[in-house]
PDB file of C-alpha atoms in Angstrom:
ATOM      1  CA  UNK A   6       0.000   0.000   0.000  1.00 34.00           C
ATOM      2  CA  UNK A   7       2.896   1.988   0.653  1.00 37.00           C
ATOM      3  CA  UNK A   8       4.472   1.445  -2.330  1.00 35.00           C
ATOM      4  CA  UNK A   9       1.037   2.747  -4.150  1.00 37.00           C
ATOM      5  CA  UNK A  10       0.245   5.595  -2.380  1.00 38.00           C
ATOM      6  CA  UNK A  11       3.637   6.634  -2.881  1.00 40.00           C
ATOM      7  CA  UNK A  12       3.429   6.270  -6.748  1.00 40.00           C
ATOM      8  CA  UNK A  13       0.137   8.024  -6.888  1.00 42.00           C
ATOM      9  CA  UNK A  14       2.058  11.098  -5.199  1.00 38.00           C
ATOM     10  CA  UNK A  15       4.953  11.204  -7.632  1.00 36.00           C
ATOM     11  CA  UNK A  16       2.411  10.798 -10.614  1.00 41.00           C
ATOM     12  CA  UNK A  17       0.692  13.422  -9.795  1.00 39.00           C
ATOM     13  CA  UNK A  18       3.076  15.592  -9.428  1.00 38.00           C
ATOM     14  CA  UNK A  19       4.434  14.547 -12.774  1.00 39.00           C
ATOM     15  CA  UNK A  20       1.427  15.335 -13.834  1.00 40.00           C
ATOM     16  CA  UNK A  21       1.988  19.150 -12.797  1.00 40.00           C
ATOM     17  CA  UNK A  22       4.588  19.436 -14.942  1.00 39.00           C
ATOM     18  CA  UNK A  23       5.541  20.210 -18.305  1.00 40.00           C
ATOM     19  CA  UNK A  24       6.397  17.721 -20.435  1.00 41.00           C
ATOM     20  CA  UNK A  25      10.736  17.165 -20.231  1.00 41.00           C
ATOM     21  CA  UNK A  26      13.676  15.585 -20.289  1.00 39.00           C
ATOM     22  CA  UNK A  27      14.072  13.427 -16.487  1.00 37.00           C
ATOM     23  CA  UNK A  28      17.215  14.371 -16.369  1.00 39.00           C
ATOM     24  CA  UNK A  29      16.822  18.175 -16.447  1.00 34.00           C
ATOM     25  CA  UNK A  30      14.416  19.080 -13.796  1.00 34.00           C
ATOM     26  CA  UNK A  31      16.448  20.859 -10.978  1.00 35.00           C
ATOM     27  CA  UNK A  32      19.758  20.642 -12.269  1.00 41.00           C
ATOM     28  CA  UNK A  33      22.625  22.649 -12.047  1.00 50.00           C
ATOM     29  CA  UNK A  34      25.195  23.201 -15.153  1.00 63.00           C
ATOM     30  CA  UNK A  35      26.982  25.170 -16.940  1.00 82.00           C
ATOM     31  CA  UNK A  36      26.518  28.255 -18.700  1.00 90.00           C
ATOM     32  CA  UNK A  37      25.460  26.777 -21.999  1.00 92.00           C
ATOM     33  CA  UNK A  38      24.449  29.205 -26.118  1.00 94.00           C
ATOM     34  CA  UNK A  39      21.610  30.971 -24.399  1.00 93.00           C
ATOM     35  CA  UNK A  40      22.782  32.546 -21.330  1.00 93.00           C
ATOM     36  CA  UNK A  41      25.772  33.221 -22.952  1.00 96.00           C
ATOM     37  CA  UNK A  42      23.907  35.295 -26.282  1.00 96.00           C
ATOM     38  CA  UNK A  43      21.545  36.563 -22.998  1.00 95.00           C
ATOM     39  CA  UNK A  44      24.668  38.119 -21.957  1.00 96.00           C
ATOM     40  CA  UNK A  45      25.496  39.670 -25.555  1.00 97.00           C
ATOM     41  CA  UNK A  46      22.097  40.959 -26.077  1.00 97.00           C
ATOM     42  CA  UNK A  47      22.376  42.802 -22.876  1.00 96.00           C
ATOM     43  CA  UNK A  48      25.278  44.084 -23.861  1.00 98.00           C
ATOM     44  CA  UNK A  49      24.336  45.343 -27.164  1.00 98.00           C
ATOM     45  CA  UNK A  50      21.284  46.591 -25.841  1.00 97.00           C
ATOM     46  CA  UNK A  51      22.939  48.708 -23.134  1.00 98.00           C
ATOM     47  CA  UNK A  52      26.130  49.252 -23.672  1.00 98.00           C
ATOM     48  CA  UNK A  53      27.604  50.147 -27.436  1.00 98.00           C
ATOM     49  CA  UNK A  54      28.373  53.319 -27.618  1.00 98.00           C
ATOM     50  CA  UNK A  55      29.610  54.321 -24.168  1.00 99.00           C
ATOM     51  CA  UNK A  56      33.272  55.215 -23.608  1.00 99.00           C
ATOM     52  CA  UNK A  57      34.778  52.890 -20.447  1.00 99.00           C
ATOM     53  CA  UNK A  58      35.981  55.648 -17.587  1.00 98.00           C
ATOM     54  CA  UNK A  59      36.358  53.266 -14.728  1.00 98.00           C
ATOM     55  CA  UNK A  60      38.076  49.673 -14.788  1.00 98.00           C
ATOM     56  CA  UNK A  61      38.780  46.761 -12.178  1.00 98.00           C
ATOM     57  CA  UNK A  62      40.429  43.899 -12.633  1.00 98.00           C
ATOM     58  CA  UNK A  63      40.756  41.028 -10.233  1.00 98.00           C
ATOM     59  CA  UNK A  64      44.424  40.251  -9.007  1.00 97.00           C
ATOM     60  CA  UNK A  65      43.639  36.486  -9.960  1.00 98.00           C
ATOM     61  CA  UNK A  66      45.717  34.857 -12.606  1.00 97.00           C
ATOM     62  CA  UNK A  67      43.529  31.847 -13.088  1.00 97.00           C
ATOM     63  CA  UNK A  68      41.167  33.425 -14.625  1.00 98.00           C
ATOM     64  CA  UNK A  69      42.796  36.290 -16.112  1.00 98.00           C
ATOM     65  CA  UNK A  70      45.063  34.561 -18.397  1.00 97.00           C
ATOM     66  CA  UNK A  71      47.745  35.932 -19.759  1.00 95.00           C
ATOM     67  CA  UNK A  72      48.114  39.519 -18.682  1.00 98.00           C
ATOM     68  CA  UNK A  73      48.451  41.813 -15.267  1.00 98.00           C
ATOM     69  CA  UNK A  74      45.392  43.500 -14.088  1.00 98.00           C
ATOM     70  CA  UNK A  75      46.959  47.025 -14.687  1.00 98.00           C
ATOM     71  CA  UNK A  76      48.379  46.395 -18.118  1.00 98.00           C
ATOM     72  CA  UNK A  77      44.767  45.150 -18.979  1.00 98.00           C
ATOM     73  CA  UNK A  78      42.847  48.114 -17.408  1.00 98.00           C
ATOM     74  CA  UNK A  79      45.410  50.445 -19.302  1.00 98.00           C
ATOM     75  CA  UNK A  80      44.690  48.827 -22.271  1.00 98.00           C
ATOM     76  CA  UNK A  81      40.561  49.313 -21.871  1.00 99.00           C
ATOM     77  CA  UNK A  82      40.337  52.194 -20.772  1.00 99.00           C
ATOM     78  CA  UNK A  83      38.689  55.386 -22.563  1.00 98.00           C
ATOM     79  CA  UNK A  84      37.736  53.037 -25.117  1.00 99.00           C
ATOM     80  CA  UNK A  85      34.171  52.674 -26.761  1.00 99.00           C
ATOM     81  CA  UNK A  86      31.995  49.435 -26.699  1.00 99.00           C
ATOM     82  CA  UNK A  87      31.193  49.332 -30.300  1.00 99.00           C
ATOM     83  CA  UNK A  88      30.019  45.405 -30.185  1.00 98.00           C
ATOM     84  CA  UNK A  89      29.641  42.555 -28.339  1.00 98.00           C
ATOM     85  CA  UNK A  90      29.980  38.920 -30.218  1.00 98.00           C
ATOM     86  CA  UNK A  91      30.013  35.728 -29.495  1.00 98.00           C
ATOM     87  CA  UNK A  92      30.563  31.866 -30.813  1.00 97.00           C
ATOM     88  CA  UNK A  93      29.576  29.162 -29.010  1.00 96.00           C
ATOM     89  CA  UNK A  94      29.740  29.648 -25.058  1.00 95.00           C
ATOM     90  CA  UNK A  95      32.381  32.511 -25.653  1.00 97.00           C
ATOM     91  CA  UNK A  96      31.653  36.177 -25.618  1.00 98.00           C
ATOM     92  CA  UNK A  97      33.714  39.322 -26.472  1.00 99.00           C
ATOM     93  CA  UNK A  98      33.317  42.894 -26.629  1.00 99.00           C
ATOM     94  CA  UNK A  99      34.551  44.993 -29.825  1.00 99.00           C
ATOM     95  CA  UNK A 100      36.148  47.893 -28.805  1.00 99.00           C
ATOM     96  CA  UNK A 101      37.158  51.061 -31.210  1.00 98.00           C
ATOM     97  CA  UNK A 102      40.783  49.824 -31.350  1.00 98.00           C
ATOM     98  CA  UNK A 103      42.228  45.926 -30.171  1.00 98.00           C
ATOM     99  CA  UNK A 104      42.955  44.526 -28.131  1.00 98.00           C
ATOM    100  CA  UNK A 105      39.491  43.365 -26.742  1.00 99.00           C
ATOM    101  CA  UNK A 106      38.301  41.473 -23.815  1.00 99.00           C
ATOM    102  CA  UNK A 107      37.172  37.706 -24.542  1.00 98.00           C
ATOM    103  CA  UNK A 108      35.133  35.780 -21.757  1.00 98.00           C
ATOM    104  CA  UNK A 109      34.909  31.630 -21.809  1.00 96.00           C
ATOM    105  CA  UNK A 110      32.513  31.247 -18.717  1.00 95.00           C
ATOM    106  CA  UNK A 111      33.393  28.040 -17.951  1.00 92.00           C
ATOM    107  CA  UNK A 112      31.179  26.669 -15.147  1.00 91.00           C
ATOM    108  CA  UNK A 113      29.737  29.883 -13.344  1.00 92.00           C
ATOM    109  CA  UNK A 114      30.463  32.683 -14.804  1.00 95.00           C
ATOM    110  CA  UNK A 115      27.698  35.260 -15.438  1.00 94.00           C
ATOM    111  CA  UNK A 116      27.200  39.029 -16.895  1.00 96.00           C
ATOM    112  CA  UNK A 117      25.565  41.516 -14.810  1.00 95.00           C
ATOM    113  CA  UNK A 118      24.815  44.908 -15.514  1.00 95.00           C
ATOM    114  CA  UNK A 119      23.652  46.443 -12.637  1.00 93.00           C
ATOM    115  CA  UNK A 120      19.622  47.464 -12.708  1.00 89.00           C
ATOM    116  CA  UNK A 121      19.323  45.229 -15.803  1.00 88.00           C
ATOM    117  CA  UNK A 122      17.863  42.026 -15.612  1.00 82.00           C
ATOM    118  CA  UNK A 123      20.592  39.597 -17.217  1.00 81.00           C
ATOM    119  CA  UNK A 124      19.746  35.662 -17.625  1.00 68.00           C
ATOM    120  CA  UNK A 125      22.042  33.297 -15.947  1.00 63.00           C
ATOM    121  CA  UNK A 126      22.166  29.849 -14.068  1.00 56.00           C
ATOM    122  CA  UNK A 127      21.425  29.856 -10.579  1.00 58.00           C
ATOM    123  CA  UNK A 128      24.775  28.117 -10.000  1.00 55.00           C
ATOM    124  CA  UNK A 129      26.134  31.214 -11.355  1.00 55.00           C
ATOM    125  CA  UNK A 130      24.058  33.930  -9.793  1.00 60.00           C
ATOM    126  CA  UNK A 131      25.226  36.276  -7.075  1.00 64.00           C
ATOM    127  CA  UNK A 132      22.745  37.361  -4.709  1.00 64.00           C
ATOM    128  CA  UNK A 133      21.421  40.970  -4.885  1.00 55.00           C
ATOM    129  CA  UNK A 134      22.015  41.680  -1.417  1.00 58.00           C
ATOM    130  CA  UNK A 135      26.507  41.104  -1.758  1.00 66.00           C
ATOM    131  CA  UNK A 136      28.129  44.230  -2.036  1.00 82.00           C
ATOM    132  CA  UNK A 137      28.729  45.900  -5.847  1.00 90.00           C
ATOM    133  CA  UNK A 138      30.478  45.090  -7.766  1.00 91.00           C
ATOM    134  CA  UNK A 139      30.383  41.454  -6.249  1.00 93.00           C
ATOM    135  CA  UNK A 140      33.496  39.744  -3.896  1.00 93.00           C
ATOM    136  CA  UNK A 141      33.472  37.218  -7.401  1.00 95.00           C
ATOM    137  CA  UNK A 142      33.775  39.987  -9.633  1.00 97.00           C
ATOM    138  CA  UNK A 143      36.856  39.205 -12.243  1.00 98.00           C
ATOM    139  CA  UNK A 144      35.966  42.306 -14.505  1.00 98.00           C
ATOM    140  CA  UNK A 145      34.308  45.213 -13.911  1.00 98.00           C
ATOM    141  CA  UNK A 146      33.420  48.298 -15.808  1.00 98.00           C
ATOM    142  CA  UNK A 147      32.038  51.977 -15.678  1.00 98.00           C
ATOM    143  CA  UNK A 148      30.823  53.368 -19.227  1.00 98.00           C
ATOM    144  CA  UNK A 149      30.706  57.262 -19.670  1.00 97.00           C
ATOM    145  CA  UNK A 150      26.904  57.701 -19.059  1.00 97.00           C
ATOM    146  CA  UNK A 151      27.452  55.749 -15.020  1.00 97.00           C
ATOM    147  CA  UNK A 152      26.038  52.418 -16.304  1.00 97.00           C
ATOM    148  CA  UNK A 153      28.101  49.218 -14.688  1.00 98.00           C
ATOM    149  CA  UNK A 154      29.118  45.915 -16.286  1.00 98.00           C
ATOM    150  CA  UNK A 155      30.697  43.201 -14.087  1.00 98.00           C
ATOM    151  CA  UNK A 156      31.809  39.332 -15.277  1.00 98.00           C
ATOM    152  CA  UNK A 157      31.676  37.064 -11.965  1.00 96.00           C
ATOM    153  CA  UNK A 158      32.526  33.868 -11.339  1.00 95.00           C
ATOM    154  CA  UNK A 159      32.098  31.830  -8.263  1.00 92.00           C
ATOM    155  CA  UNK A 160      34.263  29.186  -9.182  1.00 94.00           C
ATOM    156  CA  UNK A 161      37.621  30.369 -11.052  1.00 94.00           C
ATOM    157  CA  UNK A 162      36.709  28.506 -13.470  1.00 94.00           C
ATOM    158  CA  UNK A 163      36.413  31.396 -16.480  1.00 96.00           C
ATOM    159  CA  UNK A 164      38.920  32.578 -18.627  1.00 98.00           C
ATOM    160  CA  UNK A 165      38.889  36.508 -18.891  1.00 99.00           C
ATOM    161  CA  UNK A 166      41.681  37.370 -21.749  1.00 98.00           C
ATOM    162  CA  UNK A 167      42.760  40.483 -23.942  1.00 98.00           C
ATOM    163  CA  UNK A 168      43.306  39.620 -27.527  1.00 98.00           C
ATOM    164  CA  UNK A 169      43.837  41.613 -30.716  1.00 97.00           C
ATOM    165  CA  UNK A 170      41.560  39.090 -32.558  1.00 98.00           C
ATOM    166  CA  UNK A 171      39.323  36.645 -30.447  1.00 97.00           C
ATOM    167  CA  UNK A 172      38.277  34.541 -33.449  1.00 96.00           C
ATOM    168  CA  UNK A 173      41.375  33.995 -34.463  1.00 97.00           C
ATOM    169  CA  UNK A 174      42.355  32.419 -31.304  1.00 95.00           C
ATOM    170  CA  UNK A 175      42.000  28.930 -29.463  1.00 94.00           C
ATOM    171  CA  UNK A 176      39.700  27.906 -28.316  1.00 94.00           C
ATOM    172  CA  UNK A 177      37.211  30.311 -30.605  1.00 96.00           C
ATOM    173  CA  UNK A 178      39.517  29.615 -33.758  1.00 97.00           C
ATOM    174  CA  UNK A 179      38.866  25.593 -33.068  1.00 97.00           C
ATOM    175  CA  UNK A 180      35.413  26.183 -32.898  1.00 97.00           C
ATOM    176  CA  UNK A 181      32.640  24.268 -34.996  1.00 96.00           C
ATOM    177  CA  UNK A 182      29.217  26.403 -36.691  1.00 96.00           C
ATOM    178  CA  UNK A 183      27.923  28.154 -33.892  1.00 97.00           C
ATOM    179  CA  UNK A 184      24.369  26.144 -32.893  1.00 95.00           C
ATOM    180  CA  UNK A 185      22.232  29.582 -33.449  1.00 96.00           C
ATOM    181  CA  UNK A 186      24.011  32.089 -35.928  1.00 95.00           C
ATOM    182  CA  UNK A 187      25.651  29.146 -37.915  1.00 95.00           C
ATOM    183  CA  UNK A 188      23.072  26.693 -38.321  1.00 92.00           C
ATOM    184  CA  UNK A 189      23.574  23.607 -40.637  1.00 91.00           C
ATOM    185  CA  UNK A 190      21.100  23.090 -43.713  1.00 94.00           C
ATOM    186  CA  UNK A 191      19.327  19.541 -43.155  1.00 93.00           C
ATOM    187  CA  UNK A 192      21.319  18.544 -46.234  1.00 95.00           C
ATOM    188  CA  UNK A 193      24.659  19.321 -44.643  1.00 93.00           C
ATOM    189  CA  UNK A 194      23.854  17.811 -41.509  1.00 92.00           C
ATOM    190  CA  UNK A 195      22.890  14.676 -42.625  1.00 93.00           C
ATOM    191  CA  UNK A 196      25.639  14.537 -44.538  1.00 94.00           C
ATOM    192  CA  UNK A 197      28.282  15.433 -41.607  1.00 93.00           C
ATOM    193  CA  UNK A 198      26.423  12.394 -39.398  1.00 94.00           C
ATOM    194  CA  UNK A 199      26.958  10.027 -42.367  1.00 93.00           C
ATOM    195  CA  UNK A 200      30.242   8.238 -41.060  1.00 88.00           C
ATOM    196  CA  UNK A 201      30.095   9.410 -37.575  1.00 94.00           C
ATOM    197  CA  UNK A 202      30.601   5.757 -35.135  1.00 94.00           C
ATOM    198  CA  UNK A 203      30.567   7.836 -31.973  1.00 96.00           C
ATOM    199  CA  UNK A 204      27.321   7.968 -29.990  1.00 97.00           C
ATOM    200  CA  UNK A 205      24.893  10.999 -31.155  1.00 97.00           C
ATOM    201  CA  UNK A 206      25.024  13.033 -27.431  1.00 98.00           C
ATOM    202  CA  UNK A 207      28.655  13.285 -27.638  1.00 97.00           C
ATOM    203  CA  UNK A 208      28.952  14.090 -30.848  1.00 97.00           C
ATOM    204  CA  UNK A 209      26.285  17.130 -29.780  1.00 96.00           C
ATOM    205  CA  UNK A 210      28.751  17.907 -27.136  1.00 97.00           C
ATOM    206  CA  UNK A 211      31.669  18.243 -29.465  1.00 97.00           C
ATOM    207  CA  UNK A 212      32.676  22.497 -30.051  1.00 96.00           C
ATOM    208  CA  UNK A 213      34.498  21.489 -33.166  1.00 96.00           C
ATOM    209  CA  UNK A 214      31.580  19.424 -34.817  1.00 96.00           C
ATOM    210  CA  UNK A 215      28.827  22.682 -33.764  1.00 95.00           C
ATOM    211  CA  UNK A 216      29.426  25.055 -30.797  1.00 97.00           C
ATOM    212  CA  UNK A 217      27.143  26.709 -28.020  1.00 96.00           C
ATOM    213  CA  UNK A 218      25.639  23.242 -27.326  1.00 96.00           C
ATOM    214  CA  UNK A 219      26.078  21.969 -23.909  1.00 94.00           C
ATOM    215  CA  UNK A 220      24.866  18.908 -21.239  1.00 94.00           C
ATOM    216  CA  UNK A 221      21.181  20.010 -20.406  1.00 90.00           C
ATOM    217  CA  UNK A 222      20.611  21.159 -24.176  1.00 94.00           C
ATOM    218  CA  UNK A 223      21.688  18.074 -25.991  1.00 97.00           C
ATOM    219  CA  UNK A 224      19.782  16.611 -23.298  1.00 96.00           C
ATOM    220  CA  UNK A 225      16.401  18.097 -24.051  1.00 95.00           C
ATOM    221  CA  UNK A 226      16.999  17.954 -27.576  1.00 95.00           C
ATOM    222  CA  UNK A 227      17.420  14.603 -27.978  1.00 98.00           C
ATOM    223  CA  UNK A 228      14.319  13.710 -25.433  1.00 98.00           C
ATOM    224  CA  UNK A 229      12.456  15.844 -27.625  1.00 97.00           C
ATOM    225  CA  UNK A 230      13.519  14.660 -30.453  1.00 96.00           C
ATOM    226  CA  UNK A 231      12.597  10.941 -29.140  1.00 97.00           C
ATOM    227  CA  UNK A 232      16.265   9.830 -29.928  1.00 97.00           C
ATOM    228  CA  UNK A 233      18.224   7.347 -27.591  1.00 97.00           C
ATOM    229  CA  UNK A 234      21.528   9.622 -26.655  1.00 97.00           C
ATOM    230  CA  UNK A 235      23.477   6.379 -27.110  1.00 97.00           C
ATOM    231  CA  UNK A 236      22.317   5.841 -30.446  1.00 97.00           C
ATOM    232  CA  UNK A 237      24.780   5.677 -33.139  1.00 97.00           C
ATOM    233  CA  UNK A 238      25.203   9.030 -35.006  1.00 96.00           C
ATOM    234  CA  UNK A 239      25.382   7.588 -38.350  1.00 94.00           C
TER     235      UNK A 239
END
């Protein structure tokens, strides 16, 4: 009877919700394409145009890779946000002259501008009530007109760099079609499964075969999809 009752209560609240994948109800991952393009939109929406007049950058040299805080605050400063881009789970702001900053969030990190509602992972969110910019804060900004941009991450897991030309530049130069700007015909893609042996969920999760996908997407896709994740690609 136990047993039953017990059944009837998970049903039911199965029943509750939305149809999805079982393994993506209450997870945790990592910043996967759509917070990531969240983050550029933001961006672009709020922030081209405006000269930086105020930078910080954290004195922590696993995450910023490659260069000292103050040579990389010299380097940004009084320079205009003309774009922000992005391929795969990798963002970077155009400036008016290189080099330009390049974020790989890694497992946590996360884009806030302050009083602007940014989408990110709950792993990766800092709470409202922490001090600003935020104790995780790797890079932080002041434009011209007093709006704030900060990159956080909880974990030091990131990579915050300065590069003349992002694209150009592992891991972004190893990267496959981007999942949403660079989408495959059906054609092409049936076509680029043809002699694939390796299972079709890794081969999802591969940056070089198509980029921006990550664990709970491929996920959902494929139990949407009503394919097997160990099925054979080909």
């Amino acid at each position: 009877p136990n047993i039953r009752s017990g059944t009837k209560r998970v049903k039911a609240r199965q029943g509750n919700r939305r149809e999805q994948s079982p393994n993506f109800a209450g997870r945790e991952n990592m910043p996967e394409l759509p917070e990531v393009e969240a983050a550029r939109r933001a961006v672009e929406d709020n922030c081209l145009g405006k000269k930086i007049k105020r930078v910080i950058i954290a004195d922590d040299n696993k995450v910023i890779d490659g260069i000292s805080p103050s040579d990389f605050q010299t380097s940004i400063l009084g320079k205009t946000i003309v774009s922000a881009r992005r391929k795969g789970k990798n963002l970077w702001l155009e400036l008016d002259s290189p080099p330009f900053p390049s974020f790989q969030f890694g497992m946590a990190g996360a884009i806030y501008i302050k009083g602007v509602a940014v989408t990110k992972y709950k792993r990766s969110a800092v709470k409202d009530s922490e001090e600003w910019p935020s104790k995780y804060s790797k890079f932080f900004v002041e434009l011209d007109d007093g709006l704030e941009l900060s990159f956080t991450d909880k974990r030091r897991f990131a990579k915050v760099r300065l590069l003349e030309n992002p694209a150009s530049v592992r891991p972004i130069s190893e990267l496959g079609p981007d999942a949403l700007l660079e989408p495959m015909t059906v054609d092409k893609f049936e076509k680029s499964l043809a002699k694939k042996k390796i299972t079709i969920k890794p081969l999802l999760l591969d940056q070089g075969f198509i980029s921006g996908i990550g664990n709970w997407i491929a996920d959902e896709v494929l139990y949407q999809a009503r394919i097997h994740p160990l099925q054979t690609a080909s």
